[in-house]
N, CA, C and O atoms as a printed pandas DataFrame, in Angstrom:
     atom_number atom_name residue_name chain_id  residue_number  x_coord  y_coord  z_coord
0              1         N          UNK        A               1   -5.349    9.889   10.404
1              2        CA          UNK        A               1   -5.948    8.985   10.413
2              3         C          UNK        A               1   -5.933    7.931    9.202
3              4         O          UNK        A               1   -6.798    7.675    8.365
4              5         N          UNK        A               2   -4.478    7.340    9.427
5              6        CA          UNK        A               2   -3.999    6.092    8.692
6              7         C          UNK        A               2   -3.515    5.021    8.332
7              8         O          UNK        A               2   -2.635    4.770    9.156
8              9         N          UNK        A               3   -3.557    4.304    7.657
9             10        CA          UNK        A               3   -3.295    3.058    8.402
10            11         C          UNK        A               3   -2.130    2.965    9.210
11            12         O          UNK        A               3   -2.306    2.558   10.358
12            13         N          UNK        A               4   -0.758    3.311    8.783
13            14        CA          UNK        A               4    0.180    3.143    9.780
14            15         C          UNK        A               4   -0.148    3.337   11.086
15            16         O          UNK        A               4    0.259    2.413   11.790
16            17         N          UNK        A               5   -0.959    4.522   11.904
17            18        CA          UNK        A               5   -1.291    4.672   13.130
18            19         C          UNK        A               5   -2.779    3.697   13.453
19            20         O          UNK        A               5   -3.058    3.185   14.537
20            21         N          UNK        A               6   -3.440    3.640   12.425
21            22        CA          UNK        A               6   -4.742    2.716   12.992
22            23         C          UNK        A               6   -3.388    1.347   13.332
23            24         O          UNK        A               6   -3.448    0.898   14.477
24            25         N          UNK        A               7   -2.945    1.107   12.971
25            26        CA          UNK        A               7   -1.453   -0.154   12.809
26            27         C          UNK        A               7   -0.908   -0.181   14.267
27            28         O          UNK        A               7   -0.872   -1.184   14.979
28            29         N          UNK        A               8   -0.479    1.099   14.616
29            30        CA          UNK        A               8   -0.076    1.167   15.765
30            31         C          UNK        A               8   -1.014    1.419   16.556
31            32         O          UNK        A               8   -0.656    1.021   17.665
32            33         N          UNK        A               9   -2.163    1.924   16.609
33            34        CA          UNK        A               9   -3.366    1.619   17.694
34            35         C          UNK        A               9   -3.452    0.663   17.979
35            36         O          UNK        A               9   -3.942    0.541   19.101
36            37         N          UNK        A              10   -2.958   -1.074   17.023
37            38        CA          UNK        A              10   -3.730   -1.775   17.622
38            39         C          UNK        A              10   -2.361   -2.365   17.919
39            40         O          UNK        A              10   -2.792   -3.221   18.691
40            41         N          UNK        A              11   -1.198   -2.557   17.916
41            42        CA          UNK        A              11    0.014   -2.581   18.710
42            43         C          UNK        A              11   -0.445   -1.751   19.701
43            44         O          UNK        A              11   -1.414   -2.319   20.205
44            45         N          UNK        A              12   -0.259   -0.766   20.204
45            46        CA          UNK        A              12   -0.434    0.312   21.301
46            47         C          UNK        A              12   -1.832   -0.721   22.572
47            48         O          UNK        A              12   -1.878   -0.755   23.802
48            49         N          UNK        A              13   -2.927   -1.528   21.293
49            50        CA          UNK        A              13   -4.439   -1.653   22.451
50            51         C          UNK        A              13   -2.888   -3.430   23.220
51            52         O          UNK        A              13   -2.170   -3.490   24.218
52            53         N          UNK        A              14   -3.044   -4.073   22.453
53            54        CA          UNK        A              14   -1.884   -4.908   22.656
54            55         C          UNK        A              14   -1.164   -4.804   24.164
55            56         O          UNK        A              14   -1.734   -5.166   25.193
56            57         N          UNK        A              15   -0.327   -4.458   24.135
57            58        CA          UNK        A              15    0.697   -3.493   24.509
58            59         C          UNK        A              15    0.555   -3.708   25.844
59            60         O          UNK        A              15    1.359   -4.157   26.660
60            61         N          UNK        A              16   -1.221   -3.113   26.036
61            62        CA          UNK        A              16   -2.210   -2.186   27.557
62            63         C          UNK        A              16   -2.253   -3.659   27.902
63            64         O          UNK        A              16   -1.498   -4.091   28.773
64            65         N          UNK        A              17   -3.271   -4.612   27.133
65            66        CA          UNK        A              17   -3.479   -5.390   27.650
66            67         C          UNK        A              17   -2.773   -7.122   27.533
67            68         O          UNK        A              17   -3.163   -8.277   27.364
68            69         N          UNK        A              18   -1.589   -6.400   27.738
69            70        CA          UNK        A              18    0.141   -6.970   27.795
70            71         C          UNK        A              18   -0.385   -8.550   26.431
71            72         O          UNK        A              18   -0.478   -9.713   26.825
72            73         N          UNK        A              19   -0.526   -8.317   25.594
73            74        CA          UNK        A              19   -0.818   -9.669   24.817
74            75         C          UNK        A              19    0.953   -9.911   23.974
75            76         O          UNK        A              19    0.733   -9.331   22.911
76            77         N          UNK        A              20    1.598  -10.125   23.934
77            78        CA          UNK        A              20    2.754  -10.428   23.320
78            79         C          UNK        A              20    2.469  -10.369   21.609
79            80         O          UNK        A              20    2.824   -9.477   20.838
80            81         N          UNK        A              21    1.866  -11.368   21.359
81            82        CA          UNK        A              21    1.392  -11.475   19.686
82            83         C          UNK        A              21   -0.070  -12.310   19.583
83            84         O          UNK        A              21   -0.284  -13.247   20.352
84            85         N          UNK        A              22   -0.960  -11.936   18.672
85            86        CA          UNK        A              22   -1.882  -12.083   18.769
86            87         C          UNK        A              22   -2.350  -12.365   17.462
87            88         O          UNK        A              22   -1.824  -11.679   16.585
88            89         N          UNK        A              23   -3.742  -13.718   16.860
89            90        CA          UNK        A              23   -4.431  -13.674   15.558
90            91         C          UNK        A              23   -5.703  -13.141   15.468
91            92         O          UNK        A              23   -6.772  -13.637   15.824
92            93         N          UNK        A              24   -5.367  -11.617   14.731
93            94        CA          UNK        A              24   -5.950  -10.460   13.965
94            95         C          UNK        A              24   -7.177  -10.618   12.878
95            96         O          UNK        A              24   -7.011  -10.745   11.665
96            97         N          UNK        A              25   -8.342  -10.586   13.507
97            98        CA          UNK        A              25   -9.370  -11.071   12.610
98            99         C          UNK        A              25   -9.761   -9.068   12.405
99           100         O          UNK        A              25   -9.713   -8.062   13.112
100          101         N          UNK        A              26  -10.252   -9.565   10.505
101          102        CA          UNK        A              26  -10.515   -7.917   10.129
102          103         C          UNK        A              26  -11.705   -7.876    9.317
103          104         O          UNK        A              26  -11.751   -8.877    8.603
104          105         N          UNK        A              27  -12.881   -6.947    9.119
105          106        CA          UNK        A              27  -13.734   -7.231    8.377
106          107         C          UNK        A              27  -13.765   -5.940    7.416
107          108         O          UNK        A              27  -13.589   -4.788    7.812
108          109         N          UNK        A              28  -13.913   -6.165    6.636
109          110        CA          UNK        A              28  -13.753   -4.969    5.796
110          111         C          UNK        A              28  -13.087   -3.302    5.733
111          112         O          UNK        A              28  -13.042   -3.016    4.537
112          113         N          UNK        A              29  -12.719   -2.475    6.323
113          114        CA          UNK        A              29  -11.746   -1.360    6.691
114          115         C          UNK        A              29  -10.626   -2.683    7.795
115          116         O          UNK        A              29   -9.429   -2.973    7.806
116          117         N          UNK        A              30  -11.856   -3.147    8.578
117          118        CA          UNK        A              30  -10.513   -3.266    9.068
118          119         C          UNK        A              30   -9.615   -5.073    9.296
119          120         O          UNK        A              30   -9.091   -5.761   10.172
120          121         N          UNK        A              31   -9.823   -5.088    8.366
121          122        CA          UNK        A              31   -9.001   -6.492    7.184
122          123         C          UNK        A              31   -7.281   -5.389    6.631
123          124         O          UNK        A              31   -6.057   -5.509    6.585
124          125         N          UNK        A              32   -8.528   -4.264    6.292
125          126        CA          UNK        A              32   -6.591   -3.226    5.493
126          127         C          UNK        A              32   -6.106   -3.000    7.412
127          128         O          UNK        A              32   -4.887   -3.043    7.579
128          129         N          UNK        A              33   -6.638   -2.863    8.239
129          130        CA          UNK        A              33   -6.519   -2.581    9.285
130          131         C          UNK        A              33   -5.510   -3.885   10.240
131          132         O          UNK        A              33   -4.401   -3.829   10.771
132          133         N          UNK        A              34   -5.915   -4.317   10.190
133          134        CA          UNK        A              34   -4.725   -5.941   10.558
134          135         C          UNK        A              34   -4.270   -5.786    8.668
135          136         O          UNK        A              34   -4.992   -4.911    8.190
136          137         N          UNK        A              35   -3.397   -6.338    7.679
137          138        CA          UNK        A              35   -2.780   -6.046    7.798
138          139         C          UNK        A              35   -1.516   -5.220    7.776
139          140         O          UNK        A              35   -0.536   -5.758    7.262
140          141         N          UNK        A              36   -1.437   -4.483    8.065
141          142        CA          UNK        A              36   -1.242   -3.346    7.917
142          143         C          UNK        A              36   -0.220   -3.596    9.369
143          144         O          UNK        A              36    0.926   -3.471    9.802
144          145         N          UNK        A              37   -0.944   -3.830    9.549
145          146        CA          UNK        A              37   -0.551   -4.110   11.669
146          147         C          UNK        A              37    0.471   -5.530   11.206
147          148         O          UNK        A              37    1.678   -5.354   11.042
148          149         N          UNK        A              38    0.064   -6.432   11.087
149          150        CA          UNK        A              38    1.379   -7.437   10.753
150          151         C          UNK        A              38    2.027   -6.633    9.887
151          152         O          UNK        A              38    3.014   -6.109   10.404
152          153         N          UNK        A              39    1.848   -6.353    8.806
153          154        CA          UNK        A              39    3.878   -5.291    7.758
154          155         C          UNK        A              39    4.401   -5.041    8.705
155          156         O          UNK        A              39    5.436   -5.660    8.950
156          157         N          UNK        A              40    3.762   -3.697    9.961
157          158        CA          UNK        A              40    4.275   -2.652   10.821
158          159         C          UNK        A              40    5.038   -3.319   11.751
159          160         O          UNK        A              40    6.121   -2.884   12.142
160          161         N          UNK        A              41    4.335   -4.785   12.293
161          162        CA          UNK        A              41    4.427   -5.486   13.694
162          163         C          UNK        A              41    4.546   -7.037   13.411
163          164         O          UNK        A              41    4.292   -7.871   14.280
164          165         N          UNK        A              42    4.913   -7.331   12.248
165          166        CA          UNK        A              42    4.897   -8.529   11.767
166          167         C          UNK        A              42    5.483   -9.830   13.247
167          168         O          UNK        A              42    5.277  -11.023   13.025
168          169         N          UNK        A              43    6.072   -9.473   14.435
169          170        CA          UNK        A              43    6.277   -9.999   15.649
170          171         C          UNK        A              43    5.418  -10.007   16.160
171          172         O          UNK        A              43    5.505  -11.011   16.867
172          173         N          UNK        A              44    4.754   -9.670   16.297
173          174        CA          UNK        A              44    3.117   -9.351   16.967
174          175         C          UNK        A              44    2.329  -10.126   15.951
175          176         O          UNK        A              44    1.133  -10.318   16.173
176          177         N          UNK        A              45    2.686  -10.421   15.252
177          178        CA          UNK        A              45    0.398  -10.726   14.782
178          179         C          UNK        A              45    1.015  -13.070   15.074
179          180         O          UNK        A              45    2.029  -13.539   14.557
180          181         N          UNK        A              46    0.361  -13.616   15.658
181          182        CA          UNK        A              46    0.044  -15.261   15.454
182          183         C          UNK        A              46   -0.558  -15.466   13.973
183          184         O          UNK        A              46   -0.515  -16.567   13.425
184          185         N          UNK        A              47   -0.865  -14.848   13.641
185          186        CA          UNK        A              47   -2.458  -14.653   12.012
186          187         C          UNK        A              47   -3.176  -14.299   11.954
187          188         O          UNK        A              47   -3.644  -13.771   12.962
188          189         N          UNK        A              48   -4.067  -14.275   10.426
189          190        CA          UNK        A              48   -4.101  -13.353   10.709
190          191         C          UNK        A              48   -5.896  -14.298    9.291
191          192         O          UNK        A              48   -5.931  -15.256    8.519
192          193         N          UNK        A              49   -6.819  -13.353    9.694
193          194        CA          UNK        A              49   -8.367  -13.503    8.941
194          195         C          UNK        A              49   -8.775  -12.898    8.580
195          196         O          UNK        A              49   -9.536  -12.190    9.239
196          197         N          UNK        A              50   -8.658  -12.787    7.780
197          198        CA          UNK        A              50   -9.328  -11.000    6.576
198          199         C          UNK        A              50  -10.851  -11.594    6.007
199          200         O          UNK        A              50  -10.766  -12.277    4.986
200          201         N          UNK        A              51  -12.244  -11.392    6.580
201          202        CA          UNK        A              51  -12.815  -10.857    5.202
202          203         C          UNK        A              51  -13.426  -10.298    5.293
203          204         O          UNK        A              51  -13.742   -9.700    6.322
204          205         N          UNK        A              52  -14.146  -10.185    3.661
205          206        CA          UNK        A              52  -14.349   -9.204    3.713
206          207         C          UNK        A              52  -13.971   -7.940    3.046
207          208         O          UNK        A              52  -14.533   -6.847    2.976
208          209         N          UNK        A              53  -12.259   -8.648    2.322
209          210        CA          UNK        A              53  -11.410   -7.477    2.475
210          211         C          UNK        A              53  -11.164   -7.631    1.331
211          212         O          UNK        A              53  -11.348   -8.758    0.874
212          213         N          UNK        A              54  -10.428   -6.076    0.042
213          214        CA          UNK        A              54  -10.304   -5.678   -0.407
214          215         C          UNK        A              54   -8.858   -6.154   -1.193
215          216         O          UNK        A              54   -8.024   -5.862   -0.337
216          217         N          UNK        A              55   -8.277   -6.597   -2.086
217          218        CA          UNK        A              55   -6.795   -7.517   -3.001
218          219         C          UNK        A              55   -6.637   -5.406   -3.962
219          220         O          UNK        A              55   -5.969   -5.134   -4.959
220          221         N          UNK        A              56   -7.384   -4.571   -3.250
221          222        CA          UNK        A              56   -6.932   -3.222   -3.802
222          223         C          UNK        A              56   -7.640   -2.587   -3.905
223          224         O          UNK        A              56   -8.679   -2.833   -4.518
224          225         N          UNK        A              57   -7.242   -0.967   -3.072
225          226        CA          UNK        A              57   -8.133   -0.420   -3.562
226          227         C          UNK        A              57   -8.630    0.607   -4.657
227          228         O          UNK        A              57   -9.747    1.075   -4.876
228          229         N          UNK        A              58   -7.011    0.849   -5.460
229          230        CA          UNK        A              58   -7.208    1.036   -6.249
230          231         C          UNK        A              58   -7.870    1.698   -7.218
231          232         O          UNK        A              58   -8.116    2.878   -7.469
232          233         N          UNK        A              59   -8.142    0.439   -7.798
233          234        CA          UNK        A              59  -10.345    0.516   -8.926
234          235         C          UNK        A              59  -11.213    0.334   -7.783
235          236         O          UNK        A              59  -12.229   -0.283   -8.104
236          237         N          UNK        A              60  -11.168    0.659   -6.551
237          238        CA          UNK        A              60  -12.557    1.049   -6.219
238          239         C          UNK        A              60  -12.367    2.587   -5.631
239          240         O          UNK        A              60  -11.516    3.136   -4.932
240          241         N          UNK        A              61  -14.193    3.202   -6.586
241          242        CA          UNK        A              61  -14.130    4.532   -6.525
242          243         C          UNK        A              61  -14.679    4.991   -5.526
243          244         O          UNK        A              61  -14.622    6.166   -5.165
244          245         N          UNK        A              62  -15.508    3.730   -4.765
245          246        CA          UNK        A              62  -16.346    4.489   -4.112
246          247         C          UNK        A              62  -15.339    4.350   -1.955
247          248         O          UNK        A              62  -15.656    4.897   -0.899
248          249         N          UNK        A              63  -14.331    3.494   -2.258
249          250        CA          UNK        A              63  -13.121    3.450   -1.774
250          251         C          UNK        A              63  -12.019    4.672   -2.728
251          252         O          UNK        A              63  -10.939    4.354   -3.227
252          253         N          UNK        A              64  -12.170    5.011   -2.743
253          254        CA          UNK        A              64  -11.184    6.013   -3.227
254          255         C          UNK        A              64  -11.813    7.393   -2.619
255          256         O          UNK        A              64  -11.345    8.362   -2.021
256          257         N          UNK        A              65  -13.013    7.026   -3.037
257          258        CA          UNK        A              65  -13.503    8.507   -2.477
258          259         C          UNK        A              65  -14.182    8.681   -1.755
259          260         O          UNK        A              65  -15.000    9.600   -1.799
260          261         N          UNK        A              66  -14.053    7.669   -0.635
261          262        CA          UNK        A              66  -14.114    7.688    1.071
262          263         C          UNK        A              66  -12.627    8.058    1.889
263          264         O          UNK        A              66  -12.474    8.831    2.835
264          265         N          UNK        A              67  -11.787    7.377    1.308
265          266        CA          UNK        A              67   -9.980    7.985    1.716
266          267         C          UNK        A              67  -10.295    9.182    0.878
267          268         O          UNK        A              67  -10.914    9.674    1.822
268          269         N          UNK        A              68  -10.358    9.648    0.399
269          270        CA          UNK        A              68  -10.092   11.392    0.095
270          271         C          UNK        A              68  -11.011   12.018    1.365
271          272         O          UNK        A              68  -10.473   12.678    2.255
272          273         N          UNK        A              69  -11.725   11.878    1.357
273          274        CA          UNK        A              69  -12.789   12.644    2.474
274          275         C          UNK        A              69  -12.296   12.079    4.069
275          276         O          UNK        A              69  -12.705   12.728    5.032
276          277         N          UNK        A              70  -11.461   10.928    4.301
277          278        CA          UNK        A              70  -10.795   10.454    5.661
278          279         C          UNK        A              70   -9.242   10.997    5.635
279          280         O          UNK        A              70   -8.448   10.801    6.554
280          281         N          UNK        A              71   -8.924   11.763    4.337
281          282        CA          UNK        A              71   -7.956   11.896    4.830
282          283         C          UNK        A              71   -8.407   13.670    5.301
283          284         O          UNK        A              71   -7.579   13.757    6.208
284          285         N          UNK        A              72   -9.178   15.196    5.306
285          286        CA          UNK        A              72   -9.302   15.258    5.292
286          287         C          UNK        A              72   -9.834   15.944    6.991
287          288         O          UNK        A              72   -9.903   16.936    7.716
288          289         N          UNK        A              73  -10.136   14.293    6.817
289          290        CA          UNK        A              73  -10.673   15.058    8.838
290          291         C          UNK        A              73   -8.834   15.151    9.739
291          292         O          UNK        A              73   -7.648   14.821    9.749
292          293         N          UNK        A              74  -10.161   16.021   10.461
293          294        CA          UNK        A              74   -8.841   16.560   12.152
294          295         C          UNK        A              74  -10.134   15.807   12.952
295          296         O          UNK        A              74  -11.276   15.414   12.712
296          297         N          UNK        A              75   -8.828   15.905   14.451
297          298        CA          UNK        A              75  -10.206   15.904   15.408
298          299         C          UNK        A              75  -10.510   17.773   16.121
299          300         O          UNK        A              75   -9.746   18.738   16.109
300          301         N          UNK        A              76  -11.756   17.653   16.596
301          302        CA          UNK        A              76  -12.354   16.128   17.122
302          303         C          UNK        A              76  -13.708   15.504   15.285
303          304         O          UNK        A              76  -14.220   16.289   14.487
304          305         N          UNK        A              77  -13.778   14.592   15.281
305          306        CA          UNK        A              77  -13.799   14.228   13.999
306          307         C          UNK        A              77  -15.646   14.768   14.088
307          308         O          UNK        A              77  -16.305   14.318   15.025
308          309         N          UNK        A              78  -16.251   15.605   13.186
309          310        CA          UNK        A              78  -17.579   16.069   12.380
310          311         C          UNK        A              78  -18.596   14.381   13.359
311          312         O          UNK        A              78  -18.545   13.291   12.788
312          313         N          UNK        A              79  -19.141   14.472   14.326
313          314        CA          UNK        A              79  -20.570   13.708   14.395
314          315         C          UNK        A              79  -21.240   13.624   13.438
315          316         O          UNK        A              79  -22.245   12.988   13.754
316          317         N          UNK        A              80  -21.260   13.834   12.679
317          318        CA          UNK        A              80  -22.538   14.047   11.055
318          319         C          UNK        A              80  -21.591   13.750   10.328
319          320         O          UNK        A              80  -21.910   14.116    9.197
320          321         N          UNK        A              81  -20.402   13.203   10.310
321          322        CA          UNK        A              81  -19.668   13.049    9.057
322          323         C          UNK        A              81  -19.746   11.467    9.658
323          324         O          UNK        A              81  -20.259   10.626    8.920
324          325         N          UNK        A              82  -19.335   11.124   10.746
325          326        CA          UNK        A              82  -19.801    9.484   11.736
326          327         C          UNK        A              82  -20.986    8.698   11.683
327          328         O          UNK        A              82  -21.045    7.481   11.506
328          329         N          UNK        A              83  -21.984    9.545   11.860
329          330        CA          UNK        A              83  -23.075    8.836   11.383
330          331         C          UNK        A              83  -23.496    8.657   10.275
331          332         O          UNK        A              83  -24.024    7.573   10.030
332          333         N          UNK        A              84  -23.418    9.444    9.479
333          334        CA          UNK        A              84  -23.535    9.340    7.402
334          335         C          UNK        A              84  -22.673    8.214    7.077
335          336         O          UNK        A              84  -22.996    7.213    6.437
336          337         N          UNK        A              85  -21.959    8.386    7.399
337          338        CA          UNK        A              85  -20.934    6.419    7.228
338          339         C          UNK        A              85  -21.300    5.865    7.865
339          340         O          UNK        A              85  -21.524    4.733    7.437
340          341         N          UNK        A              86  -21.579    6.051    8.979
341          342        CA          UNK        A              86  -22.801    4.493    9.518
342          343         C          UNK        A              86  -23.697    3.789    8.645
343          344         O          UNK        A              86  -23.704    2.690    8.091
344          345         N          UNK        A              87  -24.496    4.854    8.714
345          346        CA          UNK        A              87  -25.549    4.849    7.635
346          347         C          UNK        A              87  -25.728    3.836    6.566
347          348         O          UNK        A              87  -26.562    2.945    6.409
348          349         N          UNK        A              88  -24.416    4.340    5.682
349          350        CA          UNK        A              88  -24.778    4.452    4.536
350          351         C          UNK        A              88  -23.299    2.644    4.481
351          352         O          UNK        A              88  -22.967    1.858    3.594
352          353         N          UNK        A              89  -23.087    2.744    5.300
353          354        CA          UNK        A              89  -22.609    1.122    5.354
354          355         C          UNK        A              89  -23.319    0.241    5.908
355          356         O          UNK        A              89  -22.869   -0.877    6.158
356          357         N          UNK        A              90  -24.839    0.695    6.255
357          358        CA          UNK        A              90  -25.694   -0.332    6.911
358          359         C          UNK        A              90  -25.898   -1.608    5.745
359          360         O          UNK        A              90  -26.153   -1.568    4.541
360          361         N          UNK        A              91  -25.574   -3.159    7.043
361          362        CA          UNK        A              91  -26.239   -3.513    5.847
362          363         C          UNK        A              91  -28.245   -4.565    6.501
363          364         O          UNK        A              91  -28.396   -5.184    7.554
364          365         N          UNK        A              92  -29.249   -4.359    5.461
365          366        CA          UNK        A              92  -29.879   -5.268    5.937
366          367         C          UNK        A              92  -29.667   -6.938    7.002
367          368         O          UNK        A              92  -30.652   -7.618    7.287
């Protein structure tokens, strides 16, 4: 579960849909995935739309903490972790 794997998953999804190029739209973490996809597969990306993106994760303590937790995840991901994460990121 790292950005390179997420980016490669996007490229594989595009392959499955027979999409040679696409404009990617990413929100929050999805912005990072879209950027990583553009960096790893630049010929596949026609453009990017990034919403709620971070310029730099290194100065965001919450993101650093989450990255530390995510780095320890293994298949299958604990459903309690998924639920707690989703509940912690809901907006009213």
